[in-house]
Short mmCIF file of C-alpha atoms and ligand atoms in Angstrom, two decimals:
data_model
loop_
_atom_site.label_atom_id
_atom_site.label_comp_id
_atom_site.label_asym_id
_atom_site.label_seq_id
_atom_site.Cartn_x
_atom_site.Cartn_y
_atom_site.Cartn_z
CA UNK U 23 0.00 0.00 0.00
CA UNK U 24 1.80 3.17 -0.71
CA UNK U 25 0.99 6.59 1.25
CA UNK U 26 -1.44 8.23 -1.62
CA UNK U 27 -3.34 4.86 -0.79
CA UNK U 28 -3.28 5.70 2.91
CA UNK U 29 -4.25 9.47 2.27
CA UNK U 30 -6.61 9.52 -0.87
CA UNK U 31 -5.83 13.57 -0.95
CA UNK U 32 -2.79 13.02 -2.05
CA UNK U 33 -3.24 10.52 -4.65
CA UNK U 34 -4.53 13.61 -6.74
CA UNK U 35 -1.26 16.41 -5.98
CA UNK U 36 1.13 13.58 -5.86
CA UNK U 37 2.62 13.36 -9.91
CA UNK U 38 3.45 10.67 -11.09
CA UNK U 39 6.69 10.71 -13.17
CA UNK U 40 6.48 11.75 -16.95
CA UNK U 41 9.19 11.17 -19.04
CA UNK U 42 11.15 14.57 -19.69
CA UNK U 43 11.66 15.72 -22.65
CA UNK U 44 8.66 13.83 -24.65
CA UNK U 45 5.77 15.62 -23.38
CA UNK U 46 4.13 18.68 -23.38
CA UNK U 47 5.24 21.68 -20.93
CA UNK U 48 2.08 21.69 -18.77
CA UNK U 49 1.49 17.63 -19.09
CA UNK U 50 0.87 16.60 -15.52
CA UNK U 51 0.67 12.61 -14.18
CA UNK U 52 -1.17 12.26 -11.10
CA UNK U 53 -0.74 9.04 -8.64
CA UNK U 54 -4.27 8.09 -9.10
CA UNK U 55 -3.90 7.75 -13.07
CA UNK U 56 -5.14 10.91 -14.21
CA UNK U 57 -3.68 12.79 -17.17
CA UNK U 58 -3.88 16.68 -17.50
CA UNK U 59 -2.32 18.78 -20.20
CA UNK U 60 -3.05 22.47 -19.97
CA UNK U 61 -4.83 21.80 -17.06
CA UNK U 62 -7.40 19.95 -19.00
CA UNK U 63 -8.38 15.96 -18.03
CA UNK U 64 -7.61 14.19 -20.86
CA UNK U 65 -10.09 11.45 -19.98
CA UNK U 66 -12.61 14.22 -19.79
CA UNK U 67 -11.21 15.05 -23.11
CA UNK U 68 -11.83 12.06 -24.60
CA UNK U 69 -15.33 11.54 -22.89
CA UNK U 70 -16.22 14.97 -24.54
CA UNK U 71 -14.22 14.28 -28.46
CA UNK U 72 -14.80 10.33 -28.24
CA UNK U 73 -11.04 8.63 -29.19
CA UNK U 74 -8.72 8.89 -30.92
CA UNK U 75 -8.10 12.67 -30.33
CA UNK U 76 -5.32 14.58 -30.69
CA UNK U 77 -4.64 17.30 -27.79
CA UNK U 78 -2.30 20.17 -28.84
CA UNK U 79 -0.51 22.18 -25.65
CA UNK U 80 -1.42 25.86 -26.92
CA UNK U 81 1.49 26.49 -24.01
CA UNK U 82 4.15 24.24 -25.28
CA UNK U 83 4.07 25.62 -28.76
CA UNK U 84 4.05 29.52 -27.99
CA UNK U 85 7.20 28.72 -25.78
CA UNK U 86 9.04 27.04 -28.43
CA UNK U 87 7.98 30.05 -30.60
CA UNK U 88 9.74 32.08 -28.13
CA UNK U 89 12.71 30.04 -27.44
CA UNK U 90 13.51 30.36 -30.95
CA UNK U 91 13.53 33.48 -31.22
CA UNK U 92 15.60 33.91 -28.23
CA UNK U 93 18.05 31.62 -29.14
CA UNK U 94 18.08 33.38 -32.76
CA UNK U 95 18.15 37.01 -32.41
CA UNK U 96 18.05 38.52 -35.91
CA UNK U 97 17.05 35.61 -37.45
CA UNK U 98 13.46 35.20 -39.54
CA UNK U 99 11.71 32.42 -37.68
CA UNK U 100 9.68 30.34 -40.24
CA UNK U 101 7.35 27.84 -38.81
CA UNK U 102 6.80 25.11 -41.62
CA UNK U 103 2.88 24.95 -42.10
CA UNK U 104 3.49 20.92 -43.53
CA UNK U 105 4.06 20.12 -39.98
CA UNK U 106 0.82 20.70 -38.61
CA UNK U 107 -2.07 23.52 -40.09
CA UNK U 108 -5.17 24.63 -39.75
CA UNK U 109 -6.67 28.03 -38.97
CA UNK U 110 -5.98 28.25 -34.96
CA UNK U 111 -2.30 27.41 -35.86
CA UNK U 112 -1.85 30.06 -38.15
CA UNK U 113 -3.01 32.81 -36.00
CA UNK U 114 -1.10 31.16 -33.04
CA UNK U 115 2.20 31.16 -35.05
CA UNK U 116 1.21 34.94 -36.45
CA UNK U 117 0.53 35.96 -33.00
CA UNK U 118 3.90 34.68 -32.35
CA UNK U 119 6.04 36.59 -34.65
CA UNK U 120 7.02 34.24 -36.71
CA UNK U 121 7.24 33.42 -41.13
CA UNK U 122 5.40 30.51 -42.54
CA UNK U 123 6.65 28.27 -45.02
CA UNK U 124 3.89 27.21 -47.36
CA UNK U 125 3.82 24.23 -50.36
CA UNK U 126 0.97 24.39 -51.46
CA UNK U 127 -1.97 26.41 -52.42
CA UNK U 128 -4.01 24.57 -50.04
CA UNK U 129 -1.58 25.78 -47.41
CA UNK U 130 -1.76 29.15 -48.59
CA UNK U 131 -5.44 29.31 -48.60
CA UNK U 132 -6.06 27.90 -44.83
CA UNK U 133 -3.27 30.06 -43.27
CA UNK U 134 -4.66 33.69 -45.86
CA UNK U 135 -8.08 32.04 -44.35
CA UNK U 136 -6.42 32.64 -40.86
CA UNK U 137 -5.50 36.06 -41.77
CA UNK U 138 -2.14 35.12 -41.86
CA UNK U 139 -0.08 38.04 -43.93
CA UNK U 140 0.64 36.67 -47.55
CA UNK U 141 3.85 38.96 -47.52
CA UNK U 142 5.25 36.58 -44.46
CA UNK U 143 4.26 33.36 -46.30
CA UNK U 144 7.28 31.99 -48.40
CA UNK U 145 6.38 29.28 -51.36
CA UNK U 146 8.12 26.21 -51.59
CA UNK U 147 8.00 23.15 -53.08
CA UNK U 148 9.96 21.00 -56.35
CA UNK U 149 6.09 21.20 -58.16
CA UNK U 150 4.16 24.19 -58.14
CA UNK U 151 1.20 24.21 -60.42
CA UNK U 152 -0.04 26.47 -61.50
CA UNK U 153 -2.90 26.57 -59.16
CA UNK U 154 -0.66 26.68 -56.39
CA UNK U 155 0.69 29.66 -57.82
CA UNK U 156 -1.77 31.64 -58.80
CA UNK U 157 -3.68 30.87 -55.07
CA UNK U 158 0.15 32.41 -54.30
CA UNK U 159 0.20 35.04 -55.73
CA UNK U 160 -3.57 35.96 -55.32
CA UNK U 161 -2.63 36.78 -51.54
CA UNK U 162 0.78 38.94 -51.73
CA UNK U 163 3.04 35.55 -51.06
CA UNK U 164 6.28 37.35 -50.10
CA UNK U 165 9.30 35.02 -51.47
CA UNK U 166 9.06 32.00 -53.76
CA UNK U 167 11.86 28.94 -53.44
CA UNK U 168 12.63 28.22 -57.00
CA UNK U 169 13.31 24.68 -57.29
CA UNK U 170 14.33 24.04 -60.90
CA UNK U 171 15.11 25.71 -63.92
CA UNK U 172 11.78 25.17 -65.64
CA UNK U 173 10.00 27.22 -63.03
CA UNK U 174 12.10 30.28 -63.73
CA UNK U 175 10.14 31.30 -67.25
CA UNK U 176 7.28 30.02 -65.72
CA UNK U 177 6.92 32.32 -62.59
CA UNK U 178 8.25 35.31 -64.48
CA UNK U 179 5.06 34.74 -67.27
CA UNK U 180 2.71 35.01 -64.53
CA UNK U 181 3.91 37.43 -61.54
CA UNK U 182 1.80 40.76 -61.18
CA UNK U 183 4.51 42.69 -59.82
CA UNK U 184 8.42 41.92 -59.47
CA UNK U 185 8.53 38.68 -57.42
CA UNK U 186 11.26 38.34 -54.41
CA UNK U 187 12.58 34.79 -54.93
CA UNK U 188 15.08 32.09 -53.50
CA UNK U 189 16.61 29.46 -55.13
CA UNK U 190 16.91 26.05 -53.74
CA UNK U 191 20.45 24.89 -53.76
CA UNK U 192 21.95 21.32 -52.98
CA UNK U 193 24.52 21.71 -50.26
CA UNK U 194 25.86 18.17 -51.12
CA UNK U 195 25.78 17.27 -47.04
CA UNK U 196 24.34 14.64 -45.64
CA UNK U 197 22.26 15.24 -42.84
CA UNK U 198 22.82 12.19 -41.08
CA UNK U 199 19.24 11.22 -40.58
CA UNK U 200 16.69 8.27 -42.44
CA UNK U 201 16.88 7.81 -45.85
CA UNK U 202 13.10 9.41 -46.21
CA UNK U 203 13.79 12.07 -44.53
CA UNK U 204 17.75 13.37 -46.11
CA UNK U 205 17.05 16.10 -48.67
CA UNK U 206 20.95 17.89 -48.82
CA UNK U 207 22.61 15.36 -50.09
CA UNK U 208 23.30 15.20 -54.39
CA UNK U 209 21.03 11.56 -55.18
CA UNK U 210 17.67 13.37 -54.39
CA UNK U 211 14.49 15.52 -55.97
CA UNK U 212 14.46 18.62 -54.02
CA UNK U 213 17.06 21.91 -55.66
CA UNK U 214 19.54 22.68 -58.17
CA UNK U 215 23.10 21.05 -57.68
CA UNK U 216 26.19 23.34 -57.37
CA UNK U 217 28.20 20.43 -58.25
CA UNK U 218 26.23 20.04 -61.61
CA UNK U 219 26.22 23.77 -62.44
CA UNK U 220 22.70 23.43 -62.51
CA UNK U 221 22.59 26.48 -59.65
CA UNK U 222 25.39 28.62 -61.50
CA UNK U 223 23.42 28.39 -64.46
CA UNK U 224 19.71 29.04 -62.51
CA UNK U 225 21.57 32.02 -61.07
CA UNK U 226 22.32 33.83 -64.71
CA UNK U 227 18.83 33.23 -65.80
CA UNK U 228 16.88 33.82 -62.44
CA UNK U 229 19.50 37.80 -62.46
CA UNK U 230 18.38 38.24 -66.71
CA UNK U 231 15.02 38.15 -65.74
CA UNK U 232 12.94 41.67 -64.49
CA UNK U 233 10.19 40.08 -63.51
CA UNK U 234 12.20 38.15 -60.54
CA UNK U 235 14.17 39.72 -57.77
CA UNK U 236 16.77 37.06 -56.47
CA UNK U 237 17.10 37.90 -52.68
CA UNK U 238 18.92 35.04 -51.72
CA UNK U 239 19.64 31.16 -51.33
CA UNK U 240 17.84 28.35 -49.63
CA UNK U 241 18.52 24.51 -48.49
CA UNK U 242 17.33 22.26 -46.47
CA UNK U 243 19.05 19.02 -45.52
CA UNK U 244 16.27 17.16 -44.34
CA UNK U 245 14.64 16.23 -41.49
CA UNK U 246 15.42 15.04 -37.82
CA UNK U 247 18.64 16.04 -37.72
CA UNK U 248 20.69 16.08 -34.60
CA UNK U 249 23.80 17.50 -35.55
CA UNK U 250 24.59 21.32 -35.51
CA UNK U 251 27.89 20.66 -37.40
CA UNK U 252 25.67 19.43 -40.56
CA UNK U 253 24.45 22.76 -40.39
CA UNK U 254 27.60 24.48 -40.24
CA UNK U 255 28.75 22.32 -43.16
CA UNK U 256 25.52 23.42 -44.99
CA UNK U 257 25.49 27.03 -44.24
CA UNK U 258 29.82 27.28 -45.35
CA UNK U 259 28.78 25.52 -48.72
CA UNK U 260 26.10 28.30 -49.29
CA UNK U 261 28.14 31.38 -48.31
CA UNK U 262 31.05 30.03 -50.35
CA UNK U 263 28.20 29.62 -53.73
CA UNK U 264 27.41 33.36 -52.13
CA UNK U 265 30.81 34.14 -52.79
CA UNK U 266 31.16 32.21 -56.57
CA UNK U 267 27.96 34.33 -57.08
CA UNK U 268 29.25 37.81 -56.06
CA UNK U 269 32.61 36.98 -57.80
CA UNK U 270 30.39 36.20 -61.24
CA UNK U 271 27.72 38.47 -60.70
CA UNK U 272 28.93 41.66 -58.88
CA UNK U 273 26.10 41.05 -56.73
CA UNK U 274 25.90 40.03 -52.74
CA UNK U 275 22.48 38.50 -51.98
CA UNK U 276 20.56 39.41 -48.74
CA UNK U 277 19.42 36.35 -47.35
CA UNK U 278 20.68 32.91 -46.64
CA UNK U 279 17.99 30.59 -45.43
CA UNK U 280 19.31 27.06 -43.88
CA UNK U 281 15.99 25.13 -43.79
CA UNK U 282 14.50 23.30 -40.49
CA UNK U 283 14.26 19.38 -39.72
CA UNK U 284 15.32 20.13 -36.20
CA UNK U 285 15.28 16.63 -34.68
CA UNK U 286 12.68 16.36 -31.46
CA UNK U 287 13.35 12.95 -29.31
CA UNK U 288 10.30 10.77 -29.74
CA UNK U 289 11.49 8.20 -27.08
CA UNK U 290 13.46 8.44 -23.76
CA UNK U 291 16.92 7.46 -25.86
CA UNK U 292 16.60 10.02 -28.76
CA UNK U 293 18.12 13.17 -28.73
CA UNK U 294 16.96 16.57 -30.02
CA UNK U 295 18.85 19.09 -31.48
CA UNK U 296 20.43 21.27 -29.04
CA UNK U 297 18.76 24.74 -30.27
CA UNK U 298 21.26 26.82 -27.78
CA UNK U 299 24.05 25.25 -29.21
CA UNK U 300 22.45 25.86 -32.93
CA UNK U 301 22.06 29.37 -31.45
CA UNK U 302 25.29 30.14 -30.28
CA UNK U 303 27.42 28.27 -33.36
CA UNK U 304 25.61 28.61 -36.61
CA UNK U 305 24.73 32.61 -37.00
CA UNK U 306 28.49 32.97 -35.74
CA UNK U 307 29.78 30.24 -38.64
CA UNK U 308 27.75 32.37 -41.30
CA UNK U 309 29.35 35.59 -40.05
CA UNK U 310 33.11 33.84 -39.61
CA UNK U 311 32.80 32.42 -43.58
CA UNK U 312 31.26 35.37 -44.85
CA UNK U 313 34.60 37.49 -43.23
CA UNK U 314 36.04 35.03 -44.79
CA UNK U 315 34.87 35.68 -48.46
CA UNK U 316 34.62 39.51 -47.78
CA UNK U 317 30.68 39.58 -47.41
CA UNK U 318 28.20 41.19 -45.96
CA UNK U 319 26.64 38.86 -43.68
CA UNK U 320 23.21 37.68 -44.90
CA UNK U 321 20.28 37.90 -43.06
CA UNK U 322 19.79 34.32 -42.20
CA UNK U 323 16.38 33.02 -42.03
CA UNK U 324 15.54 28.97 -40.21
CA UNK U 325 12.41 26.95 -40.87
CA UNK U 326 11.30 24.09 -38.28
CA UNK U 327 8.25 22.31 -38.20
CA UNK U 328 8.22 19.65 -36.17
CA UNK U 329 10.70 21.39 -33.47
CA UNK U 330 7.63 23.58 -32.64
CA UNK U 331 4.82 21.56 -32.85
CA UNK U 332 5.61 17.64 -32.67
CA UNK U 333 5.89 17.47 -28.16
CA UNK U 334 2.74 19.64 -27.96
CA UNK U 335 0.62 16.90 -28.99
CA UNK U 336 -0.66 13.95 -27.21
CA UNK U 337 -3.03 11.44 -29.05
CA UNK U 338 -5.78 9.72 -26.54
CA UNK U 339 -6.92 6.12 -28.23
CA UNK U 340 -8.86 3.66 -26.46
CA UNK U 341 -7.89 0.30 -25.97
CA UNK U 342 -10.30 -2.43 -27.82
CA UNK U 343 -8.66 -5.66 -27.33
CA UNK U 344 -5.91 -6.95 -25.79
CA UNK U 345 -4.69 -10.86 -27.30
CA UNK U 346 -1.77 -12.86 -25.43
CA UNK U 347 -0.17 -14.81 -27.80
CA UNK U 348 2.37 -17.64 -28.01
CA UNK U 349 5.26 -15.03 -28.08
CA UNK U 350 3.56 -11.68 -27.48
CA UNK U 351 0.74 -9.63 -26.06
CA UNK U 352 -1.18 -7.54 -28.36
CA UNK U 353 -2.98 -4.24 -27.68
CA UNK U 354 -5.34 -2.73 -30.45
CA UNK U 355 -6.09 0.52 -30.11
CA UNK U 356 -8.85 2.39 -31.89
CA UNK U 357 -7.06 4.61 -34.39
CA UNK U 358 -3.40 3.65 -35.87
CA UNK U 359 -2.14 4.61 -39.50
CA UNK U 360 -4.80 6.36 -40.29
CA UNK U 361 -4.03 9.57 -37.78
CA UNK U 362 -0.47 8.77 -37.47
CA UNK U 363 1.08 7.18 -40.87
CA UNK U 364 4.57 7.58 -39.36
CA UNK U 365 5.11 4.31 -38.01
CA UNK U 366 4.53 2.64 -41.43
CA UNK U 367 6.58 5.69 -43.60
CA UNK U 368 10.13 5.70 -41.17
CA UNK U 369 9.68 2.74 -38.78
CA UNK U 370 8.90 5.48 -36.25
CA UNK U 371 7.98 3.68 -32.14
CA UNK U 372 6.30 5.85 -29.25
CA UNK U 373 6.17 5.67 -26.02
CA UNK U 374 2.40 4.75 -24.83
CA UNK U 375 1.09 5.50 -21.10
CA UNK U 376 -1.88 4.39 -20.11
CA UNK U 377 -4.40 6.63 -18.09
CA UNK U 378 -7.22 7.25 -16.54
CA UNK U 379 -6.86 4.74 -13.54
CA UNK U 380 -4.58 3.99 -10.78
CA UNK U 381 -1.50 1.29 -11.52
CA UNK U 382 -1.50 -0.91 -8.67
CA UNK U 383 0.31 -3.80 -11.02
CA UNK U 384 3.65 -4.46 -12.46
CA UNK U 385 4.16 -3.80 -15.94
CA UNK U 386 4.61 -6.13 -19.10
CA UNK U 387 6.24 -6.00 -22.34
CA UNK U 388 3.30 -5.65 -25.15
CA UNK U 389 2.89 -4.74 -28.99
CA UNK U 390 0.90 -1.51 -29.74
CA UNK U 391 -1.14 -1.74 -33.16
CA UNK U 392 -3.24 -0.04 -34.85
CA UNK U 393 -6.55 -0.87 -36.13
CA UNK U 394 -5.90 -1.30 -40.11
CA UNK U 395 -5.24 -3.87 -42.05
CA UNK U 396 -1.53 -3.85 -42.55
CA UNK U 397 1.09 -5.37 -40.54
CA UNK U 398 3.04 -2.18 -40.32
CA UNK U 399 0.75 -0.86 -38.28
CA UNK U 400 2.39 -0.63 -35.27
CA UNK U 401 2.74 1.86 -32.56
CA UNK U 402 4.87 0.67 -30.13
CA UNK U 403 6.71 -2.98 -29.95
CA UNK U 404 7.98 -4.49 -26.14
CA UNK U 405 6.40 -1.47 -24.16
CA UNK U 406 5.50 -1.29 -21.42
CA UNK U 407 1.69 -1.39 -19.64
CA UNK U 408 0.21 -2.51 -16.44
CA UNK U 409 -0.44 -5.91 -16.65
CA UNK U 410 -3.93 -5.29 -16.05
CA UNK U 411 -4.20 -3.54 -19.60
CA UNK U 412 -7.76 -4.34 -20.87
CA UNK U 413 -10.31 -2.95 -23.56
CA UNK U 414 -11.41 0.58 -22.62
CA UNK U 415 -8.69 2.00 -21.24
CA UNK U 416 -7.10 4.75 -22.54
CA UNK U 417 -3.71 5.24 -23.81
CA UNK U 418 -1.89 8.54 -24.18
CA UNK U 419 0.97 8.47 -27.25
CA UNK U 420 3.38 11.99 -26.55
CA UNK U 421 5.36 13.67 -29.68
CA UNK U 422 1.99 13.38 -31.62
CA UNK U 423 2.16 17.35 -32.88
CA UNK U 424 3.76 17.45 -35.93
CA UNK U 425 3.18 15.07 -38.96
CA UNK U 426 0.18 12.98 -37.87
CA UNK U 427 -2.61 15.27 -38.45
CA UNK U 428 -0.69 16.87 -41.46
CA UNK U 429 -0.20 13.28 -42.79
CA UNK U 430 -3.06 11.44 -41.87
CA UNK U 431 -5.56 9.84 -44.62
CA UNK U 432 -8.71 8.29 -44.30
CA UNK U 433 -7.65 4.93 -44.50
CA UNK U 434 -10.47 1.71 -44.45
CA UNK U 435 -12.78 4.77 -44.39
CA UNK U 436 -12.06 5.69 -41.55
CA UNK U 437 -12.76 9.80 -40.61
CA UNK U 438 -9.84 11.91 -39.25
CA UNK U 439 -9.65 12.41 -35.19
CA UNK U 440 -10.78 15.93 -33.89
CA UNK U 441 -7.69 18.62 -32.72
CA UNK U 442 -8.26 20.30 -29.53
CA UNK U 443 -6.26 23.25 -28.49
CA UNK U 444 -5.79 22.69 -24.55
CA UNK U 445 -5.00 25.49 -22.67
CA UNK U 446 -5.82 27.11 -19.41
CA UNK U 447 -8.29 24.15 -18.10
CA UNK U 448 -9.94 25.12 -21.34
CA UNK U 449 -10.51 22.27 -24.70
CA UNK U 450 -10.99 24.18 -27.67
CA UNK U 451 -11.14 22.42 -30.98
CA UNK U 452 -9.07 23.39 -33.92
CA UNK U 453 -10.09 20.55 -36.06
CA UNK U 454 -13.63 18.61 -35.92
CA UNK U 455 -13.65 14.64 -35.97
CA UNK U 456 -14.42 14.19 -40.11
CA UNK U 457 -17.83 12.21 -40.39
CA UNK U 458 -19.04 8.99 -42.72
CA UNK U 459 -20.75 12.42 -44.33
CA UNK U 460 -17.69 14.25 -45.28
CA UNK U 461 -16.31 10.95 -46.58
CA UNK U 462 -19.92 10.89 -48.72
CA UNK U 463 -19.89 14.64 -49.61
CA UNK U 464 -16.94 14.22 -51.97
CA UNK U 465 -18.01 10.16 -53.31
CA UNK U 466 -19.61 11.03 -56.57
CA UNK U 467 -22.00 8.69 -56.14
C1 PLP T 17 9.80 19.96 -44.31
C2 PLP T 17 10.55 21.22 -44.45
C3 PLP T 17 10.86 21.98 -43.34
C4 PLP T 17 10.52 21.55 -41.92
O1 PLP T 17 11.07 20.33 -41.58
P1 PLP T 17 10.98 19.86 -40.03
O2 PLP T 17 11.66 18.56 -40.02
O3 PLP T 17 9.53 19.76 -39.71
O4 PLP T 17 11.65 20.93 -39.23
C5 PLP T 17 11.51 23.18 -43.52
N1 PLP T 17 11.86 23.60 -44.76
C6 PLP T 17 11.58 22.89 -45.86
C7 PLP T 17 11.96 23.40 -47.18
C8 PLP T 17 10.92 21.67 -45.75
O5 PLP T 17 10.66 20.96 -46.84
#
């Protein structure tokens, strides 16, 4: 019997411990099972939104606004919408300050819906069509990436007014990370190639153009990264092509922007990327090469996604069934790669904690899956749960912000969870469960 059993008072201030690092600032574990983020019951939550739902920590991500920019002073701040959007997001991130990286016109259209500036959005993206341009275009969009040499005629036929663009460049570094997720490195789709000449010659045709106003260079060398020194290495390869293109040229370009993929820790052994570190050493590398090359030092611009939004969200399933077999124990869970496709795309695991009541029992290794029919559908593999794990509990899943409602699908027919902004002791949904009517209202027939 432990003391919160002998004084039921404090089974409710007592926390239980939470992980660090994996959840959101204001999550909060009591002893007797409960589960608050911004002060808000998730089991309430989920009595009120039915499961799966996905809470987002209002909190966490307006801190991680902030702490970039006080870790970057002088540097643009571009949250990438891909990450996670909808409305309440793009007001939150306006409200913070910050640039938004768009890719689409859909993305353009939710965040303008928002009231989000056009002039702070910037356009990426190796296929723009022109739909996605014109939406662009329609609402001010500040800068456009250019990925290839095709677009260049392209966006000048079309522009209103002289466009601000960036070109995409290949670095050539490797960013160290999964194979789906490196973009700097030569074998891939995404930006011209310095090697190849390919972002010399985009350069010369981009500058003979009046319709386009080059204002600087852009890469991105993928995503999850860990180490700062990749971006070091990336951000010396672009001042140096900086330097080839004032030496060609005559002219020193503006801005330098070095692209997100901050890595975030989705389980108690992962690391993140140390942002004071990426602070203190990369603005101070751009400045040191660019003395180097006799340049002015660009204004240097970063764009992470998931390093703002990915630990403010917590996904609530229920439990449905729970099978002991000859080698393992199975728990199915009402949602899976439908809200949360990552799993099945990088291999990705989570940690799972179960809520909502007391655990009085030791834990056991058991498999996490989710509730469609492939085998990759798997949340979790030899975690552990109370042993006492049955159907109807509830299971919290941390790191859930960024890439699971931006990537989820309506797999087996199945309608996307509901967001809820939690903040204060207040739920406040961002995005609505989607009904067996939505999934009619665009069938045809
Ligand atoms: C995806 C992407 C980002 C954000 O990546 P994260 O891993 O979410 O930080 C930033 N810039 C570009 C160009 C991207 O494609």
């Amino acid at each position: 019997m432990s003391l919160a059993d002998l004084i039921p008072s404090l089974r409710t201030t007592l926390s239980s411990r939470l992980a660090p690092g994996l959840w959101p600032e204001t999550a909060r574990a009591t002893c007797d099972g409960q589960l608050l983020v911004g002060g808000v019951d998730l089991a309430e939550l989920a009595g009120r939104f039915g499961t799966p739902v996905l809470a987002v920590d209002a909190t966490d991500v307006r801190s991680r606004c902030r702490a970039y920019r006080e870790a970057l002073p002088g540097v643009e701040i571009a949250y990438a919408a891909k990450a996670f959007l909808c409305r309440a997001m793009a007001r939150l991130v306006d409200q913070e300050g910050l640039a938004m990286d768009v890719c689409s016109g859909g993305e353009v259209a939710v965040a303008a819906a928002a009231g989000f500036p056009g002039e702070r959005m910037m356009l990426h993206g190796n296929v723009k069509t022109d739909e996605d341009l014109k939406t662009a275009l329609a609402v001010g969009v500040g800068r456009i990436v250019l990925d290839s040499l095709e677009e260049i005629p392209t966006l000048a036929a079309v522009v209103p007014t002289r466009q601000q663009v960036l070109l995409r460049v290949v670095p050539g570094v490797d960013a160290g990370t999964h194979a789906g997720l490196t973009t700097g490195t030569e074998d891939q789709k995404f930006g011209l190639s310095i090697t190849t000449g390919a972002a010399a010659e985009a350069v010369r045709r981009v500058l003979a153009r009046p319709e386009l106003e080059l204002v600087g260079l852009h890469c991105h060398i993928g995503s999850q990264v860990r180490s700062v020194r990749r971006y070091v290495d990336a951000a010396e390869r672009m001042v140096a092509f900086l330097a080839e293109i004032s030496r060609e040229h005559g002219v020193e370009l503006p801005q330098l922007d070095i692209g997100g993929g901050h890595a975030v820790a989705y389980g108690p052994d992962e690391q993140s990327l140390d942002l004071a570190a990426f602070g203190r050493t990369v603005p101070a590398a751009v400045a040191g090469a660019c003395r180097w090359h006799g340049l002015q030092v660009p204004r240097l611009t970063v764009e992470p996604g998931r390093a703002l939004v990915a630990r403010a969200g917590v996904t609530v399933y229920r439990v449905a069934a729970v099978k002991h077999g000859v080698h393992r124990t199975f728990v199915a869970v009402d949602g899976g790669m439908s809200d949360n496709p990552r799993p099945a795309l990088y291999g990705a695991r989570y940690p799972v904690r179960r809520f909502g009541r007391p655990e009085r029992v030791r834990s056991v290794p058991v498999t996490v899956v989710g509730r469609h029919c492939e085998s990759s559908d798997v949340l979790a593999e030899e975690t552990l749960l109370p042993e006492d794990i049955a159907a109807g509990d509830l299971l919290a899943v941390p790191c859930s912000g960024a890439y699971h409602a931006s990537l989820s699908s309506t797999y087996n027919q199945v309608g996307r969870p509901p967001v809820v902004a939690v903040a204060s002791g207040a739920a406040v949904p961002m995005l609505r469960r989607e009904t067996v009517e939505d999934l009619l209202h665009r069938d045809a027939g």
